[in-house]
Tab-separated table of C-alpha atoms in Angstrom:
chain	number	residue	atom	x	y	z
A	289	UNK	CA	122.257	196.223	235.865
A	290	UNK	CA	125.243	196.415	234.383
A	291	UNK	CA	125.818	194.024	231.152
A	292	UNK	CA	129.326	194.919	229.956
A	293	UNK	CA	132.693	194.389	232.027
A	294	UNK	CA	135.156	195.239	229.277
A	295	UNK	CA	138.669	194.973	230.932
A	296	UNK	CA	137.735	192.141	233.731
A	297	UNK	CA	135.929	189.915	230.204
A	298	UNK	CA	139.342	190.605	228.234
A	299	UNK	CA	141.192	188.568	231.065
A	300	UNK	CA	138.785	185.866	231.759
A	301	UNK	CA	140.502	183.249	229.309
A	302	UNK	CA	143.735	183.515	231.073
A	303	UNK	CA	141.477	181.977	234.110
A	304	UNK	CA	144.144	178.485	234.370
A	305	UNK	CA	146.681	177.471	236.376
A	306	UNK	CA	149.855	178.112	235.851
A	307	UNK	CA	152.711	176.036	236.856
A	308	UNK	CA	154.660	177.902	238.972
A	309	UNK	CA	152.975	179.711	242.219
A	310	UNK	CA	153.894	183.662	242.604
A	311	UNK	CA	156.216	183.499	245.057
A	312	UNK	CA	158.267	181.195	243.802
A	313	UNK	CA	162.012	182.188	244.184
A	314	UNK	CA	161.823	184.803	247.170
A	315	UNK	CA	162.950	185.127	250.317
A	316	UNK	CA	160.891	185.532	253.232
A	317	UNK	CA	162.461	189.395	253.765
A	318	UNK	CA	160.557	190.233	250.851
A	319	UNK	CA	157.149	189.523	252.251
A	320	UNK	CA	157.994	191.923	254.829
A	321	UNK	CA	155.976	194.798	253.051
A	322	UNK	CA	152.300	193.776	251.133
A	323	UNK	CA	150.712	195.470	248.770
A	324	UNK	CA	147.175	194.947	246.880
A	325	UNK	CA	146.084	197.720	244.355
A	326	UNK	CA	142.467	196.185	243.240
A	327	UNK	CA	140.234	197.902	240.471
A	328	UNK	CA	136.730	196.892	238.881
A	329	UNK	CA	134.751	199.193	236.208
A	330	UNK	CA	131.472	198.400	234.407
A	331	UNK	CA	129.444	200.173	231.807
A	332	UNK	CA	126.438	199.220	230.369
A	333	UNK	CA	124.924	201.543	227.104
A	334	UNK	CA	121.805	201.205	225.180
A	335	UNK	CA	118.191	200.521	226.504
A	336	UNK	CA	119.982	201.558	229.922
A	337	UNK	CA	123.073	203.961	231.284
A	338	UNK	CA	124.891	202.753	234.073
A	339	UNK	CA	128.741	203.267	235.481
A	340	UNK	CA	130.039	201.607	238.132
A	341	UNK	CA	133.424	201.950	239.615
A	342	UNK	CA	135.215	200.367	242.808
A	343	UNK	CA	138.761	200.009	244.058
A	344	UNK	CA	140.416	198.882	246.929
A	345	UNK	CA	144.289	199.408	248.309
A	346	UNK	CA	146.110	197.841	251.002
A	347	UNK	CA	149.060	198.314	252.218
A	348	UNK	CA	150.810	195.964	255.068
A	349	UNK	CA	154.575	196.077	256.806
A	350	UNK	CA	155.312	193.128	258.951
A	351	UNK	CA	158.018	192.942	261.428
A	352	UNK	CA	159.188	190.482	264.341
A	353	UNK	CA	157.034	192.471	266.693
A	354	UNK	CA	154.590	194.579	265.126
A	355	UNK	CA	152.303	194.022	262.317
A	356	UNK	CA	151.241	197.657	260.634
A	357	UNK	CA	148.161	197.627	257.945
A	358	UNK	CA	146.052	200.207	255.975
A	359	UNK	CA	143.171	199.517	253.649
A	360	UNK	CA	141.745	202.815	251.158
A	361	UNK	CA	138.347	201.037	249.758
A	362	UNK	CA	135.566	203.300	247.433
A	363	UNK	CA	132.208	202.422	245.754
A	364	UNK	CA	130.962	204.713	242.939
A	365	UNK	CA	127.771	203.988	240.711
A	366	UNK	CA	126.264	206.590	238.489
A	367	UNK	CA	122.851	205.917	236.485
A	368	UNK	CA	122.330	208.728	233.670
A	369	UNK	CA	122.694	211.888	235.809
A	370	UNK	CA	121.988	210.991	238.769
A	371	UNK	CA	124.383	208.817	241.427
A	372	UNK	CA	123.127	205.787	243.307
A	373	UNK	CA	126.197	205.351	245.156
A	374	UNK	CA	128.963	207.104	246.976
A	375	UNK	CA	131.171	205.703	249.867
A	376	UNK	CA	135.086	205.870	250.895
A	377	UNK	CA	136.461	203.435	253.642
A	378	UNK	CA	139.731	204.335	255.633
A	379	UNK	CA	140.474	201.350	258.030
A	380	UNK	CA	143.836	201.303	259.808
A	381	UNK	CA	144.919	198.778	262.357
A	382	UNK	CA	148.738	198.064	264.319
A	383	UNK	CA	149.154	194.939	266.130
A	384	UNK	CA	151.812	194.516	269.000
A	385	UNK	CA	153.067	191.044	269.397
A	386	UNK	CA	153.417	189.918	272.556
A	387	UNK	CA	154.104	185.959	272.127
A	388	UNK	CA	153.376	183.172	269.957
A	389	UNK	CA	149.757	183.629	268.508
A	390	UNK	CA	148.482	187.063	270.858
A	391	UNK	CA	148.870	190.155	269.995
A	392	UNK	CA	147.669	193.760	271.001
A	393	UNK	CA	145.577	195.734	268.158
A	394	UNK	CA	144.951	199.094	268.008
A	395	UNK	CA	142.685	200.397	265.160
A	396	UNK	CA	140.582	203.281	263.685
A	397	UNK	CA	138.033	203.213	260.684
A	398	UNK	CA	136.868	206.564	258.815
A	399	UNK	CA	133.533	205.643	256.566
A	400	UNK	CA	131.520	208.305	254.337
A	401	UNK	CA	128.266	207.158	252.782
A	402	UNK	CA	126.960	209.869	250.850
A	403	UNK	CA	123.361	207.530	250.707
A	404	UNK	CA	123.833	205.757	254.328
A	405	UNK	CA	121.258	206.776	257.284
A	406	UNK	CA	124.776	208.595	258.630
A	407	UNK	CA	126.722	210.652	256.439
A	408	UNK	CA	129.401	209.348	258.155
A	409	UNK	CA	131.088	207.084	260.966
A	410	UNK	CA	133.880	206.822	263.000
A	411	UNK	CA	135.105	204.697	265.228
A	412	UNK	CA	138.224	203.545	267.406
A	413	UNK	CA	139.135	200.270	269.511
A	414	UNK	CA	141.863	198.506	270.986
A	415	UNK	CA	141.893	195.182	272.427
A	416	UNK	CA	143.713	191.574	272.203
A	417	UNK	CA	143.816	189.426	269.114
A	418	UNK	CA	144.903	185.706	269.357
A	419	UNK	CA	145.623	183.341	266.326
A	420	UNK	CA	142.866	180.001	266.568
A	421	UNK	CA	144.809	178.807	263.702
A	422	UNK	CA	147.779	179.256	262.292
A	423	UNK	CA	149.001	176.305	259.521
A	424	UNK	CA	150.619	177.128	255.761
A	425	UNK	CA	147.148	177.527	254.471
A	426	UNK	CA	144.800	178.162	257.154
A	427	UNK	CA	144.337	180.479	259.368
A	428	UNK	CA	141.895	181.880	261.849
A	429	UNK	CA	142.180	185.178	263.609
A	430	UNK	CA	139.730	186.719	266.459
A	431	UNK	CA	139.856	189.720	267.541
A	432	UNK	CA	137.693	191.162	270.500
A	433	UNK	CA	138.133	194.532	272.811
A	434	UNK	CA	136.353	197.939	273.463
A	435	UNK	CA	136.012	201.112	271.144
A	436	UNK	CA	134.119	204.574	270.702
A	437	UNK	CA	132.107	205.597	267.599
A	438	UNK	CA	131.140	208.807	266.506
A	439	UNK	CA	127.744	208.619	264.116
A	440	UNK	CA	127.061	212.413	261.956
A	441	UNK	CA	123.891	212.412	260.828
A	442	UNK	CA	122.867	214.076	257.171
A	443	UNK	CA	121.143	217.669	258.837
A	444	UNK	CA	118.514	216.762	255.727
A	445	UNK	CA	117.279	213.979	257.493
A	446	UNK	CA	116.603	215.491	260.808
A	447	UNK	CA	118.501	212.843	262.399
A	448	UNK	CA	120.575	213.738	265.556
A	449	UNK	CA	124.535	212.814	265.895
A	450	UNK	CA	125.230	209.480	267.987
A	451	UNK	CA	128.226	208.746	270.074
A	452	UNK	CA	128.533	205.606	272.053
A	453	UNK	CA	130.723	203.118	273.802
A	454	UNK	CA	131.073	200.086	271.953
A	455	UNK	CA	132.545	196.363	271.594
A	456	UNK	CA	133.795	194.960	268.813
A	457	UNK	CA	134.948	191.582	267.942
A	458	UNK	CA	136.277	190.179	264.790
A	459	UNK	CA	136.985	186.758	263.690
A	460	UNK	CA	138.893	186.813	260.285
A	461	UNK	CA	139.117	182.915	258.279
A	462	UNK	CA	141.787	182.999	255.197
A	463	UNK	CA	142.218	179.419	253.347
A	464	UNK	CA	144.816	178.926	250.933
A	465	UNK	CA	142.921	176.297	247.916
A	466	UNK	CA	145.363	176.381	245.751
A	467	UNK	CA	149.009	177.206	245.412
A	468	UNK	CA	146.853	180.215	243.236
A	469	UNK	CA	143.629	180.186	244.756
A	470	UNK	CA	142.590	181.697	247.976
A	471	UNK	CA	139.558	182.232	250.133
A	472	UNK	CA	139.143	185.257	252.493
A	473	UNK	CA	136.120	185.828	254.835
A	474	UNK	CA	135.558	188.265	258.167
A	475	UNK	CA	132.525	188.752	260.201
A	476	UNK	CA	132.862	191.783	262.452
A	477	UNK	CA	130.247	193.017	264.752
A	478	UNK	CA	130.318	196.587	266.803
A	479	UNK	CA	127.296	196.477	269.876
A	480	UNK	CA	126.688	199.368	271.491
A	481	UNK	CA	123.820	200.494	273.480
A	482	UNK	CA	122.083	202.606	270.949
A	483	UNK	CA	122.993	200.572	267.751
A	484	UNK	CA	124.850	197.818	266.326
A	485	UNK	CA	126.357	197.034	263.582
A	486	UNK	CA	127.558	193.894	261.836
A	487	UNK	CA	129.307	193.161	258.512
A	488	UNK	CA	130.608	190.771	256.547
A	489	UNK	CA	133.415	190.544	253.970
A	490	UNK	CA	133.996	187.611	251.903
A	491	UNK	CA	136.021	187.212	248.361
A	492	UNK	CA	137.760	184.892	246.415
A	493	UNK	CA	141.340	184.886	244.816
A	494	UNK	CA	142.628	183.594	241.898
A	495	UNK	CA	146.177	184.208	240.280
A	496	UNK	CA	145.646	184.992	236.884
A	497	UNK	CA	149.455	185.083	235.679
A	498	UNK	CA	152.744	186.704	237.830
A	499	UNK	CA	151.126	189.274	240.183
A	500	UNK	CA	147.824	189.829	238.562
A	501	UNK	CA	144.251	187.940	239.728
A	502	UNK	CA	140.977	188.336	239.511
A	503	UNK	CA	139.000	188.754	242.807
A	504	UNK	CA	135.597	188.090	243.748
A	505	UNK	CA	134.213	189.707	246.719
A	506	UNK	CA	130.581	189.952	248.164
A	507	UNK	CA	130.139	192.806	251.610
A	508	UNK	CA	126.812	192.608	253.693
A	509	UNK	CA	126.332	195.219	255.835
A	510	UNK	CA	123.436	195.388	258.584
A	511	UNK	CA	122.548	198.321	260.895
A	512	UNK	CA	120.342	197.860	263.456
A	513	UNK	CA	118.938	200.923	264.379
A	514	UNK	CA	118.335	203.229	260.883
A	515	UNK	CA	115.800	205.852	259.923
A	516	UNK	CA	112.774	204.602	258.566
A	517	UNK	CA	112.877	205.354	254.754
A	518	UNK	CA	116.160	203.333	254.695
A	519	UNK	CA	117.300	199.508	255.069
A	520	UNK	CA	118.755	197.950	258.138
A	521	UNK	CA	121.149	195.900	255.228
A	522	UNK	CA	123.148	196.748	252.575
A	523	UNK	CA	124.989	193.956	250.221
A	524	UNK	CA	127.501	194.763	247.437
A	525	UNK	CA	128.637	192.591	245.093
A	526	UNK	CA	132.346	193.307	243.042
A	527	UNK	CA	134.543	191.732	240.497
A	528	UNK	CA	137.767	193.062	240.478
A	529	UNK	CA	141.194	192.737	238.689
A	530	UNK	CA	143.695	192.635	241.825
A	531	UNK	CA	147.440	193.512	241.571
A	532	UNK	CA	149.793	192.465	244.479
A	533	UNK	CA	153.463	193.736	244.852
């Protein structure tokens, strides 16, 4: 367990709130492209050796009829010589807007996970989205239509490769506390014949000062159907120093 978090601890006095909000002074054209470069690090030396690296970037382009987004997200831990986790995330999604609160989504997701039952998945789905609600600081998104996914199995395991149809439906909750202070949850489940999978991604915002903030984020991951020496759920926990331009 990791005991020291040098560069997130050096900016955990500047945790108050300051008196102007971060987007104070701009137009609405320059919201038009969003950006979130996120990083968290942790070390802990003596009795016990442990690294632990993750980082996160997303980038968005918003226009009067299509919405455009990308998300790059790793995990990395390392214990002495020997690595307890490994795992990359590719998600990209485009949204057609068709009127007031529906829109069209297309998307694909890439994930390796070097210590997952499947070395890697794949998956692609396209379907309608609808806004439940949409105020200045609330809103709720679902998002439901059919997909594919491609499972590869690690050959060591003597697992076979999985392909199946799928559904998948989203519902995404964001909630604006403060003028600083945001909360961001989405539950998204994938059911397919053979296996499903659900997850869930929650985190919490706060501005630090200008663009900077520290981010809290919890992800709980459960898999139905996985080989026996592994769990059907997989939780990881991050604190992160977020930078949005």
């Amino acid at each position: 367990m990791s005991k020291v978090v040098l560069f997130l601890l050096s900016a955990m006095p500047t945790l108050c709130w300051a008196l102007v909000p971060p987007y104070y002074g701009k137009t609405d054209a320059e919201y038009r492209w969003d950006a979130e470069v996120e990083l968290g690090l942790a070390a802990s030396r003596g009795n016990t050796r442990n690294d632990a690296y993750n980082s996160r970037v997303k980038l968005g382009l918003d226009t009067d009829r299509t919405h455009q987004e990308a998300t790059f997200s790793s995990n990395f831990a390392r214990d002495k010589d020997t690595t307890s986790v490994e795992r990359y995330r590719l998600e990209l999604q485009s949204d057609a807007k068709l009127w007031p609160d529906h829109y069209l989504f297309i998307r694909g997701n890439q994930l390796f996970d070097r210590f997952g039952t499947y070395r890697s998945e794949t998956s692609v789905a396209g379907g309608l989205g609808t806004s439940l609600i949409s105020k200045r600081f609330t809103s709720l998104k679902f998002e439901l239509g059919p997909g594919y996914r491609f499972l590869n199995a690690d050959e060591d395991d003597g697992l076979e490769d999985k392909e199946e149809a799928i559904l998948r439906s989203v519902l995404k909750y964001e909630r604006r506390i403060h003028e600083r202070t945001r909360f961001n949850a989405s539950i998204e489940l994938e059911t397919g014949r053979e296996n499903t999978i659900g997850m869930l991604d929650a985190s919490f915002t706060n501005q630090l000062f200008g663009d900077l903030a520290l981010k809290f984020g919890v992800n709980y991951r459960y898999t139905a159907e996985v080989d026996e020496d592994k769990a059907n759920s997989d939780t990881l926990s991050s604190l992160n120093l977020l930078y949005t331009f």
